[in-house]
Amino acid sequence: TQMALERDYEAQREIATRMRALMETTTEAIVFVTVASGRIKELNGPAAKLLGANVEALEGTVFAQAFAPDASGTLLEELVAAARAERLRKVKAETRRGRREVGLAATLFRAAGERMLICRLDRGDAVDGSGTDMA
Amino acid sequence: TQMALERDYEAQREIATRMRALMETTTEAIVFVTVASGRIKELNGPAAKLLGANVEALEGTVFAQAFAPDASGTLLEELVAAARAERLRKVKAETRRGRREVGLAATLFRAAGERMLICRLDRGDAVDGSGTDMA
C-alpha cells in the first residue's frame, strides 16, 4: 500500500542519514565503485585525501584513473578477483597523485541489481617524496 | 508522485545495501545509539567483539549497560556532552564484560526526527586479565 511504502521510505531515509554519519565518522578510507562503469559511486574524506583530491572532485570519476597508469588498466579486474577469493587478499597499487603505495581490500556486493565493490584503502609508504599532498 | 516516490525508494534501498556493506567492511568498532532511549540501534562486529557479546545479543539493549556500573549511569550524558564539544574529545569507559578500557569518540546527528549518536570505540588495554573474551 501507499502508506506502507511511505513508512518504509522513512525508515530507508533514516538509514541514509546513518550512512552519511558513518562515512564521516570512520577514519578508514572507504570507496564504493560501480563495477560496470568502474566509476566511484561514493567515497569518504580519508579516501579522497589518500587519493590526493577532494571528495567532490573524485565522485563519479573512473576509480582506476586515481592510480598510476601501469596499474590502472587491470586494477578493477584485480579487485573483483581479490573480492572473489576465499581469503582476504589485498591488491597493491600506487596512487597517481602523490605516488603513494596503498593496499586495497575489496568486497563485492549487489545493490539495486548492480555489482558494486567496497574498497578499504590502507595507507602505505610514499614510493617517492615528490608531489605528495598527504602531509 | 507515486512514481517519484518509488524511484526514491529504490535509491534509498540501494543506500541501505551500501550501509550494510560498509558496516561489514570497516574494521573500526561502530555503534549507533538512539539518545532518547539510550539503546543500541545498530552496531558492527568489531564493536560487539569489543563489548564482549555478539551483534544480535547487543542490538536493542541499553548501550551504557555494556559498561562497568560506576560509569554506566552517566555515560550517555558524557557522550552527548563530548559530541557537543568543539574539539574531538574522547570518553573513556570500562566494558562490563572483559573489563577493557575503551575510548569512545561520539558524534551527534538527527535521523527521522530523533537524536542519535554514532560512537567509534577504540580498543584500550584490559584493566585486569580476568574474564576477558577478547582473545
PDB file of C-alpha atoms in Angstrom:
ATOM      1  CA  THR A   1       0.000   0.000   0.000  1.00  0.00           C
ATOM      2  CA  GLN A   2       0.956   3.647  -0.334  1.00  0.00           C
ATOM      3  CA  MET A   3       1.164   4.060   3.433  1.00  0.00           C
ATOM      4  CA  ALA A   4       3.426   1.082   3.895  1.00  0.00           C
ATOM      5  CA  LEU A   5       5.625   2.403   1.116  1.00  0.00           C
ATOM      6  CA  GLU A   6       5.860   5.763   2.870  1.00  0.00           C
ATOM      7  CA  ARG A   7       6.689   4.133   6.184  1.00  0.00           C
ATOM      8  CA  ASP A   8       9.424   2.111   4.517  1.00  0.00           C
ATOM      9  CA  TYR A   9      10.601   5.239   2.798  1.00  0.00           C
ATOM     10  CA  GLU A  10      11.006   6.993   6.154  1.00  0.00           C
ATOM     11  CA  ALA A  11      12.948   4.023   7.524  1.00  0.00           C
ATOM     12  CA  GLN A  12      15.199   3.997   4.480  1.00  0.00           C
ATOM     13  CA  ARG A  13      15.782   7.733   4.734  1.00  0.00           C
ATOM     14  CA  GLU A  14      16.857   7.238   8.309  1.00  0.00           C
ATOM     15  CA  ILE A  15      19.370   4.637   7.123  1.00  0.00           C
ATOM     16  CA  ALA A  16      20.680   7.074   4.522  1.00  0.00           C
ATOM     17  CA  THR A  17      21.266   9.596   7.312  1.00  0.00           C
ATOM     18  CA  ARG A  18      23.118   6.981   9.346  1.00  0.00           C
ATOM     19  CA  MET A  19      25.156   6.084   6.272  1.00  0.00           C
ATOM     20  CA  ARG A  20      26.309   9.700   5.942  1.00  0.00           C
ATOM     21  CA  ALA A  21      27.200   9.821   9.645  1.00  0.00           C
ATOM     22  CA  LEU A  22      29.169   6.598   9.297  1.00  0.00           C
ATOM     23  CA  MET A  23      31.060   7.750   6.198  1.00  0.00           C
ATOM     24  CA  GLU A  24      32.011  10.923   8.103  1.00  0.00           C
ATOM     25  CA  THR A  25      32.937   9.115  11.306  1.00  0.00           C
ATOM     26  CA  THR A  26      35.094   6.268  10.113  1.00  0.00           C
ATOM     27  CA  THR A  27      38.766   7.167   9.906  1.00  0.00           C
ATOM     28  CA  GLU A  28      39.326   4.365   7.403  1.00  0.00           C
ATOM     29  CA  ALA A  29      39.495   5.253   3.719  1.00  0.00           C
ATOM     30  CA  ILE A  30      36.396   3.848   2.006  1.00  0.00           C
ATOM     31  CA  VAL A  31      35.462   3.897  -1.698  1.00  0.00           C
ATOM     32  CA  PHE A  32      32.369   2.409  -3.355  1.00  0.00           C
ATOM     33  CA  VAL A  33      32.867   1.541  -7.025  1.00  0.00           C
ATOM     34  CA  THR A  34      30.204   0.521  -9.554  1.00  0.00           C
ATOM     35  CA  VAL A  35      31.739  -2.481 -11.331  1.00  0.00           C
ATOM     36  CA  ALA A  36      30.029  -1.998 -14.712  1.00  0.00           C
ATOM     37  CA  SER A  37      31.290   1.568 -15.166  1.00  0.00           C
ATOM     38  CA  GLY A  38      34.362   1.390 -12.950  1.00  0.00           C
ATOM     39  CA  ARG A  39      33.302   4.733 -11.510  1.00  0.00           C
ATOM     40  CA  ILE A  40      33.402   5.930  -7.912  1.00  0.00           C
ATOM     41  CA  LYS A  41      29.873   5.945  -6.530  1.00  0.00           C
ATOM     42  CA  GLU A  42      30.820   7.363  -3.159  1.00  0.00           C
ATOM     43  CA  LEU A  43      33.942   7.882  -1.080  1.00  0.00           C
ATOM     44  CA  ASN A  44      34.805   9.470   2.228  1.00  0.00           C
ATOM     45  CA  GLY A  45      37.273  12.153   3.253  1.00  0.00           C
ATOM     46  CA  PRO A  46      40.122   9.838   4.282  1.00  0.00           C
ATOM     47  CA  ALA A  47      39.878   8.039   0.899  1.00  0.00           C
ATOM     48  CA  ALA A  48      39.883  11.314  -1.039  1.00  0.00           C
ATOM     49  CA  LYS A  49      42.877  12.514   0.944  1.00  0.00           C
ATOM     50  CA  LEU A  50      44.762   9.305   0.221  1.00  0.00           C
ATOM     51  CA  LEU A  51      43.978   9.703  -3.489  1.00  0.00           C
ATOM     52  CA  GLY A  52      45.208  13.303  -3.398  1.00  0.00           C
ATOM     53  CA  ALA A  53      41.981  15.142  -4.243  1.00  0.00           C
ATOM     54  CA  ASN A  54      38.729  16.096  -2.586  1.00  0.00           C
ATOM     55  CA  VAL A  55      35.519  14.089  -2.383  1.00  0.00           C
ATOM     56  CA  GLU A  56      33.569  16.226  -4.863  1.00  0.00           C
ATOM     57  CA  ALA A  57      36.341  16.083  -7.478  1.00  0.00           C
ATOM     58  CA  LEU A  58      36.599  12.296  -7.275  1.00  0.00           C
ATOM     59  CA  GLU A  59      32.955  11.228  -7.089  1.00  0.00           C
ATOM     60  CA  GLY A  60      31.797   9.905 -10.446  1.00  0.00           C
ATOM     61  CA  THR A  61      35.310   9.560 -11.873  1.00  0.00           C
ATOM     62  CA  VAL A  62      36.862   6.272 -13.013  1.00  0.00           C
ATOM     63  CA  PHE A  63      38.407   4.764  -9.887  1.00  0.00           C
ATOM     64  CA  ALA A  64      41.386   3.159 -11.661  1.00  0.00           C
ATOM     65  CA  GLN A  65      42.423   6.557 -13.005  1.00  0.00           C
ATOM     66  CA  ALA A  66      43.292   7.630  -9.476  1.00  0.00           C
ATOM     67  CA  PHE A  67      46.185   5.161  -9.722  1.00  0.00           C
ATOM     68  CA  ALA A  68      49.451   5.101 -11.643  1.00  0.00           C
ATOM     69  CA  PRO A  69      48.970   4.244 -15.347  1.00  0.00           C
ATOM     70  CA  ASP A  70      50.833   0.910 -15.228  1.00  0.00           C
ATOM     71  CA  ALA A  71      48.320  -0.475 -12.753  1.00  0.00           C
ATOM     72  CA  SER A  72      45.137   1.289 -13.730  1.00  0.00           C
ATOM     73  CA  GLY A  73      44.364  -0.838 -16.799  1.00  0.00           C
ATOM     74  CA  THR A  74      43.817  -4.003 -14.791  1.00  0.00           C
ATOM     75  CA  LEU A  75      43.054  -2.638 -11.341  1.00  0.00           C
ATOM     76  CA  LEU A  76      39.290  -3.173 -11.436  1.00  0.00           C
ATOM     77  CA  GLU A  77      39.664  -6.778 -12.611  1.00  0.00           C
ATOM     78  CA  GLU A  78      42.220  -7.424  -9.899  1.00  0.00           C
ATOM     79  CA  LEU A  79      39.911  -6.010  -7.258  1.00  0.00           C
ATOM     80  CA  VAL A  80      36.994  -8.160  -8.453  1.00  0.00           C
ATOM     81  CA  ALA A  81      39.239 -11.248  -8.474  1.00  0.00           C
ATOM     82  CA  ALA A  82      40.546 -10.441  -4.986  1.00  0.00           C
ATOM     83  CA  ALA A  83      36.998  -9.917  -3.713  1.00  0.00           C
ATOM     84  CA  ARG A  84      36.051 -13.341  -5.072  1.00  0.00           C
ATOM     85  CA  ALA A  85      38.976 -15.066  -3.375  1.00  0.00           C
ATOM     86  CA  GLU A  86      38.087 -17.090  -0.312  1.00  0.00           C
ATOM     87  CA  ARG A  87      40.549 -15.345   1.935  1.00  0.00           C
ATOM     88  CA  LEU A  88      41.229 -11.654   2.338  1.00  0.00           C
ATOM     89  CA  ARG A  89      43.674 -10.702  -0.362  1.00  0.00           C
ATOM     90  CA  LYS A  90      44.892  -7.152  -0.685  1.00  0.00           C
ATOM     91  CA  VAL A  91      45.647  -5.525  -4.011  1.00  0.00           C
ATOM     92  CA  LYS A  92      48.546  -3.105  -4.011  1.00  0.00           C
ATOM     93  CA  ALA A  93      48.568  -0.057  -6.223  1.00  0.00           C
ATOM     94  CA  GLU A  94      50.301   3.276  -6.459  1.00  0.00           C
ATOM     95  CA  THR A  95      48.207   6.424  -6.396  1.00  0.00           C
ATOM     96  CA  ARG A  96      48.560   8.712  -9.391  1.00  0.00           C
ATOM     97  CA  ARG A  97      48.766  11.853  -7.281  1.00  0.00           C
ATOM     98  CA  GLY A  98      51.462  11.605  -4.634  1.00  0.00           C
ATOM     99  CA  ARG A  99      52.733   8.205  -5.846  1.00  0.00           C
ATOM    100  CA  ARG A 100      51.763   6.566  -2.617  1.00  0.00           C
ATOM    101  CA  GLU A 101      51.514   2.815  -2.347  1.00  0.00           C
ATOM    102  CA  VAL A 102      48.173   1.733  -0.954  1.00  0.00           C
ATOM    103  CA  GLY A 103      46.703  -1.657  -0.133  1.00  0.00           C
ATOM    104  CA  LEU A 104      43.108  -2.214  -1.249  1.00  0.00           C
ATOM    105  CA  ALA A 105      40.812  -4.715   0.458  1.00  0.00           C
ATOM    106  CA  ALA A 106      37.739  -5.220  -1.733  1.00  0.00           C
ATOM    107  CA  THR A 107      34.344  -6.827  -1.132  1.00  0.00           C
ATOM    108  CA  LEU A 108      31.824  -7.439  -3.889  1.00  0.00           C
ATOM    109  CA  PHE A 109      28.106  -6.987  -3.338  1.00  0.00           C
ATOM    110  CA  ARG A 110      24.955  -6.291  -5.290  1.00  0.00           C
ATOM    111  CA  ALA A 111      22.860  -3.157  -4.847  1.00  0.00           C
ATOM    112  CA  ALA A 112      19.819  -2.245  -6.955  1.00  0.00           C
ATOM    113  CA  GLY A 113      20.747  -5.004  -9.417  1.00  0.00           C
ATOM    114  CA  GLU A 114      24.267  -3.686  -9.957  1.00  0.00           C
ATOM    115  CA  ARG A 115      27.554  -5.202  -8.885  1.00  0.00           C
ATOM    116  CA  MET A 116      29.435  -2.921  -6.577  1.00  0.00           C
ATOM    117  CA  LEU A 117      32.794  -3.027  -4.846  1.00  0.00           C
ATOM    118  CA  ILE A 118      33.502  -1.588  -1.455  1.00  0.00           C
ATOM    119  CA  CYS A 119      37.216  -0.940  -1.061  1.00  0.00           C
ATOM    120  CA  ARG A 120      39.070  -0.167   2.122  1.00  0.00           C
ATOM    121  CA  LEU A 121      42.343   1.569   1.368  1.00  0.00           C
ATOM    122  CA  ASP A 122      45.322   1.241   3.661  1.00  0.00           C
ATOM    123  CA  ARG A 123      47.869   3.929   3.577  1.00  0.00           C
ATOM    124  CA  GLY A 124      51.277   2.632   2.612  1.00  0.00           C
ATOM    125  CA  ASP A 125      54.534   4.465   2.341  1.00  0.00           C
ATOM    126  CA  ALA A 126      55.219   7.058  -0.318  1.00  0.00           C
ATOM    127  CA  VAL A 127      57.075   5.495  -3.261  1.00  0.00           C
ATOM    128  CA  ASP A 128      58.984   8.716  -3.678  1.00  0.00           C
ATOM    129  CA  GLY A 129      58.915  12.022  -1.900  1.00  0.00           C
ATOM    130  CA  SER A 130      57.714  14.122  -4.819  1.00  0.00           C
ATOM    131  CA  GLY A 131      54.279  15.554  -5.266  1.00  0.00           C
ATOM    132  CA  THR A 132      52.806  14.184  -2.087  1.00  0.00           C
ATOM    133  CA  ASP A 133      49.954  16.086  -0.548  1.00  0.00           C
ATOM    134  CA  MET A 134      49.469  13.671   2.269  1.00  0.00           C
ATOM    135  CA  ALA A 135      51.348  15.727   4.864  1.00  0.00           C
TER     136      ALA A 135
ATOM    137  CA  THR B   1       4.045  11.405  -7.356  1.00  0.00           C
ATOM    138  CA  GLN B   2       3.864   7.701  -6.721  1.00  0.00           C
ATOM    139  CA  MET B   3       6.499   7.010  -9.369  1.00  0.00           C
ATOM    140  CA  ALA B   4       8.931   9.542  -7.974  1.00  0.00           C
ATOM    141  CA  LEU B   5       8.404   8.032  -4.539  1.00  0.00           C
ATOM    142  CA  GLU B   6       9.169   4.583  -5.897  1.00  0.00           C
ATOM    143  CA  ARG B   7      12.300   5.818  -7.667  1.00  0.00           C
ATOM    144  CA  ASP B   8      13.476   7.472  -4.466  1.00  0.00           C
ATOM    145  CA  TYR B   9      12.638   4.303  -2.619  1.00  0.00           C
ATOM    146  CA  GLU B  10      14.878   2.287  -4.925  1.00  0.00           C
ATOM    147  CA  ALA B  11      17.709   4.778  -4.438  1.00  0.00           C
ATOM    148  CA  GLN B  12      17.287   4.636  -0.671  1.00  0.00           C
ATOM    149  CA  ARG B  13      17.234   0.852  -0.700  1.00  0.00           C
ATOM    150  CA  GLU B  14      20.495   0.892  -2.587  1.00  0.00           C
ATOM    151  CA  ILE B  15      21.958   3.121   0.130  1.00  0.00           C
ATOM    152  CA  ALA B  16      20.743   0.673   2.785  1.00  0.00           C
ATOM    153  CA  THR B  17      22.630  -2.084   0.959  1.00  0.00           C
ATOM    154  CA  ARG B  18      25.757   0.045   0.854  1.00  0.00           C
ATOM    155  CA  MET B  19      25.318   0.794   4.554  1.00  0.00           C
ATOM    156  CA  ARG B  20      25.322  -2.925   5.346  1.00  0.00           C
ATOM    157  CA  ALA B  21      28.438  -3.441   3.212  1.00  0.00           C
ATOM    158  CA  LEU B  22      30.174  -0.561   4.981  1.00  0.00           C
ATOM    159  CA  MET B  23      29.269  -1.816   8.462  1.00  0.00           C
ATOM    160  CA  GLU B  24      30.706  -5.205   7.498  1.00  0.00           C
ATOM    161  CA  THR B  25      33.829  -3.782   5.861  1.00  0.00           C
ATOM    162  CA  THR B  26      35.051  -1.267   8.371  1.00  0.00           C
ATOM    163  CA  THR B  27      37.421  -2.746  10.927  1.00  0.00           C
ATOM    164  CA  GLU B  28      36.620   0.077  13.337  1.00  0.00           C
ATOM    165  CA  ALA B  29      34.131  -0.599  16.116  1.00  0.00           C
ATOM    166  CA  ILE B  30      30.965   1.406  15.388  1.00  0.00           C
ATOM    167  CA  VAL B  31      27.797   1.736  17.493  1.00  0.00           C
ATOM    168  CA  PHE B  32      24.685   3.818  16.738  1.00  0.00           C
ATOM    169  CA  VAL B  33      22.733   4.818  19.848  1.00  0.00           C
ATOM    170  CA  THR B  34      19.274   6.428  19.991  1.00  0.00           C
ATOM    171  CA  VAL B  35      19.695   9.231  22.540  1.00  0.00           C
ATOM    172  CA  ALA B  36      16.103   9.252  23.856  1.00  0.00           C
ATOM    173  CA  SER B  37      16.125   5.564  24.788  1.00  0.00           C
ATOM    174  CA  GLY B  38      19.865   5.087  25.240  1.00  0.00           C
ATOM    175  CA  ARG B  39      19.513   1.898  23.243  1.00  0.00           C
ATOM    176  CA  ILE B  40      21.802   0.474  20.588  1.00  0.00           C
ATOM    177  CA  LYS B  41      20.183   0.973  17.187  1.00  0.00           C
ATOM    178  CA  GLU B  42      22.901  -0.804  15.243  1.00  0.00           C
ATOM    179  CA  LEU B  43      26.464  -1.965  15.761  1.00  0.00           C
ATOM    180  CA  ASN B  44      29.038  -3.878  13.804  1.00  0.00           C
ATOM    181  CA  GLY B  45      31.085  -6.991  14.517  1.00  0.00           C
ATOM    182  CA  PRO B  46      34.209  -5.234  15.833  1.00  0.00           C
ATOM    183  CA  ALA B  47      32.066  -3.221  18.274  1.00  0.00           C
ATOM    184  CA  ALA B  48      30.227  -6.321  19.500  1.00  0.00           C
ATOM    185  CA  LYS B  49      33.540  -8.115  19.972  1.00  0.00           C
ATOM    186  CA  LEU B  50      34.943  -5.236  21.984  1.00  0.00           C
ATOM    187  CA  LEU B  51      31.811  -5.259  24.161  1.00  0.00           C
ATOM    188  CA  GLY B  52      32.155  -8.997  24.700  1.00  0.00           C
ATOM    189  CA  ALA B  53      28.974 -10.259  23.030  1.00  0.00           C
ATOM    190  CA  ASN B  54      27.581 -10.746  19.557  1.00  0.00           C
ATOM    191  CA  VAL B  55      25.725  -8.262  17.380  1.00  0.00           C
ATOM    192  CA  GLU B  56      22.295  -9.887  17.771  1.00  0.00           C
ATOM    193  CA  ALA B  57      22.576 -10.036  21.573  1.00  0.00           C
ATOM    194  CA  LEU B  58      23.516  -6.365  21.833  1.00  0.00           C
ATOM    195  CA  GLU B  59      21.170  -4.726  19.337  1.00  0.00           C
ATOM    196  CA  GLY B  60      18.285  -3.016  21.111  1.00  0.00           C
ATOM    197  CA  THR B  61      19.923  -3.165  24.542  1.00  0.00           C
ATOM    198  CA  VAL B  62      20.831  -0.110  26.637  1.00  0.00           C
ATOM    199  CA  PHE B  63      24.286   0.916  25.469  1.00  0.00           C
ATOM    200  CA  ALA B  64      25.512   2.117  28.888  1.00  0.00           C
ATOM    201  CA  GLN B  65      24.802  -1.310  30.349  1.00  0.00           C
ATOM    202  CA  ALA B  66      27.635  -2.736  28.262  1.00  0.00           C
ATOM    203  CA  PHE B  67      29.964  -0.775  30.544  1.00  0.00           C
ATOM    204  CA  ALA B  68      31.041  -1.111  34.162  1.00  0.00           C
ATOM    205  CA  PRO B  69      28.332   0.041  36.627  1.00  0.00           C
ATOM    206  CA  ASP B  70      30.278   3.010  38.018  1.00  0.00           C
ATOM    207  CA  ALA B  71      30.381   4.640  34.597  1.00  0.00           C
ATOM    208  CA  SER B  72      27.130   3.477  33.058  1.00  0.00           C
ATOM    209  CA  GLY B  73      24.864   5.910  34.935  1.00  0.00           C
ATOM    210  CA  THR B  74      26.347   8.970  33.293  1.00  0.00           C
ATOM    211  CA  LEU B  75      27.877   7.535  30.133  1.00  0.00           C
ATOM    212  CA  LEU B  76      25.186   8.679  27.706  1.00  0.00           C
ATOM    213  CA  GLU B  77      25.253  12.243  29.061  1.00  0.00           C
ATOM    214  CA  GLU B  78      29.029  12.286  28.841  1.00  0.00           C
ATOM    215  CA  LEU B  79      28.891  11.107  25.237  1.00  0.00           C
ATOM    216  CA  VAL B  80      26.343  13.772  24.286  1.00  0.00           C
ATOM    217  CA  ALA B  81      28.460  16.445  26.019  1.00  0.00           C
ATOM    218  CA  ALA B  82      31.600  15.214  24.272  1.00  0.00           C
ATOM    219  CA  ALA B  83      29.801  15.189  20.923  1.00  0.00           C
ATOM    220  CA  ARG B  84      28.766  18.814  21.508  1.00  0.00           C
ATOM    221  CA  ALA B  85      32.300  19.920  22.349  1.00  0.00           C
ATOM    222  CA  GLU B  86      34.025  21.882  19.626  1.00  0.00           C
ATOM    223  CA  ARG B  87      37.037  19.616  19.503  1.00  0.00           C
ATOM    224  CA  LEU B  88      37.200  15.858  19.426  1.00  0.00           C
ATOM    225  CA  ARG B  89      37.008  14.691  22.999  1.00  0.00           C
ATOM    226  CA  LYS B  90      37.095  11.009  23.805  1.00  0.00           C
ATOM    227  CA  VAL B  91      35.157   9.486  26.650  1.00  0.00           C
ATOM    228  CA  LYS B  92      36.851   6.622  28.444  1.00  0.00           C
ATOM    229  CA  ALA B  93      34.886   3.765  29.893  1.00  0.00           C
ATOM    230  CA  GLU B  94      35.448   0.218  31.029  1.00  0.00           C
ATOM    231  CA  THR B  95      33.444  -2.537  29.369  1.00  0.00           C
ATOM    232  CA  ARG B  96      31.319  -4.654  31.680  1.00  0.00           C
ATOM    233  CA  ARG B  97      32.378  -7.913  30.052  1.00  0.00           C
ATOM    234  CA  GLY B  98      36.145  -8.260  29.915  1.00  0.00           C
ATOM    235  CA  ARG B  99      36.793  -5.046  31.896  1.00  0.00           C
ATOM    236  CA  ARG B 100      38.528  -3.479  28.979  1.00  0.00           C
ATOM    237  CA  GLU B 101      39.149   0.221  28.844  1.00  0.00           C
ATOM    238  CA  VAL B 102      37.844   1.738  25.621  1.00  0.00           C
ATOM    239  CA  GLY B 103      37.875   5.267  24.259  1.00  0.00           C
ATOM    240  CA  LEU B 104      34.628   6.468  22.701  1.00  0.00           C
ATOM    241  CA  ALA B 105      34.507   9.200  20.062  1.00  0.00           C
ATOM    242  CA  ALA B 106      30.909  10.338  19.640  1.00  0.00           C
ATOM    243  CA  THR B 107      29.120  12.446  17.045  1.00  0.00           C
ATOM    244  CA  LEU B 108      25.545  13.639  17.428  1.00  0.00           C
ATOM    245  CA  PHE B 109      23.153  13.770  14.496  1.00  0.00           C
ATOM    246  CA  ARG B 110      19.452  13.738  13.782  1.00  0.00           C
ATOM    247  CA  ALA B 111      17.707  10.978  11.838  1.00  0.00           C
ATOM    248  CA  ALA B 112      13.946  10.720  11.296  1.00  0.00           C
ATOM    249  CA  GLY B 113      13.426  13.434  13.913  1.00  0.00           C
ATOM    250  CA  GLU B 114      15.400  11.584  16.585  1.00  0.00           C
ATOM    251  CA  ARG B 115      18.744  12.450  18.089  1.00  0.00           C
ATOM    252  CA  MET B 116      21.280   9.751  17.514  1.00  0.00           C
ATOM    253  CA  LEU B 117      24.893   9.194  18.489  1.00  0.00           C
ATOM    254  CA  ILE B 118      27.431   7.445  16.360  1.00  0.00           C
ATOM    255  CA  CYS B 119      30.281   6.166  18.517  1.00  0.00           C
ATOM    256  CA  ARG B 120      33.647   4.906  17.364  1.00  0.00           C
ATOM    257  CA  LEU B 121      35.226   2.701  20.006  1.00  0.00           C
ATOM    258  CA  ASP B 122      38.961   2.401  20.335  1.00  0.00           C
ATOM    259  CA  ARG B 123      40.284  -0.652  21.951  1.00  0.00           C
ATOM    260  CA  GLY B 124      42.331   0.150  25.013  1.00  0.00           C
ATOM    261  CA  ASP B 125      44.191  -2.173  27.313  1.00  0.00           C
ATOM    262  CA  ALA B 126      42.494  -4.654  29.592  1.00  0.00           C
ATOM    263  CA  VAL B 127      42.100  -3.206  33.075  1.00  0.00           C
ATOM    264  CA  ASP B 128      42.703  -6.631  34.511  1.00  0.00           C
ATOM    265  CA  GLY B 129      43.279 -10.017  32.975  1.00  0.00           C
ATOM    266  CA  SER B 130      40.153 -11.715  34.289  1.00  0.00           C
ATOM    267  CA  GLY B 131      37.084 -12.563  32.337  1.00  0.00           C
ATOM    268  CA  THR B 132      38.294 -11.225  29.049  1.00  0.00           C
ATOM    269  CA  ASP B 133      36.826 -12.776  25.949  1.00  0.00           C
ATOM    270  CA  MET B 134      38.735 -10.612  23.562  1.00  0.00           C
ATOM    271  CA  ALA B 135      41.412 -13.184  22.795  1.00  0.00           C
TER     272      ALA B 135
END
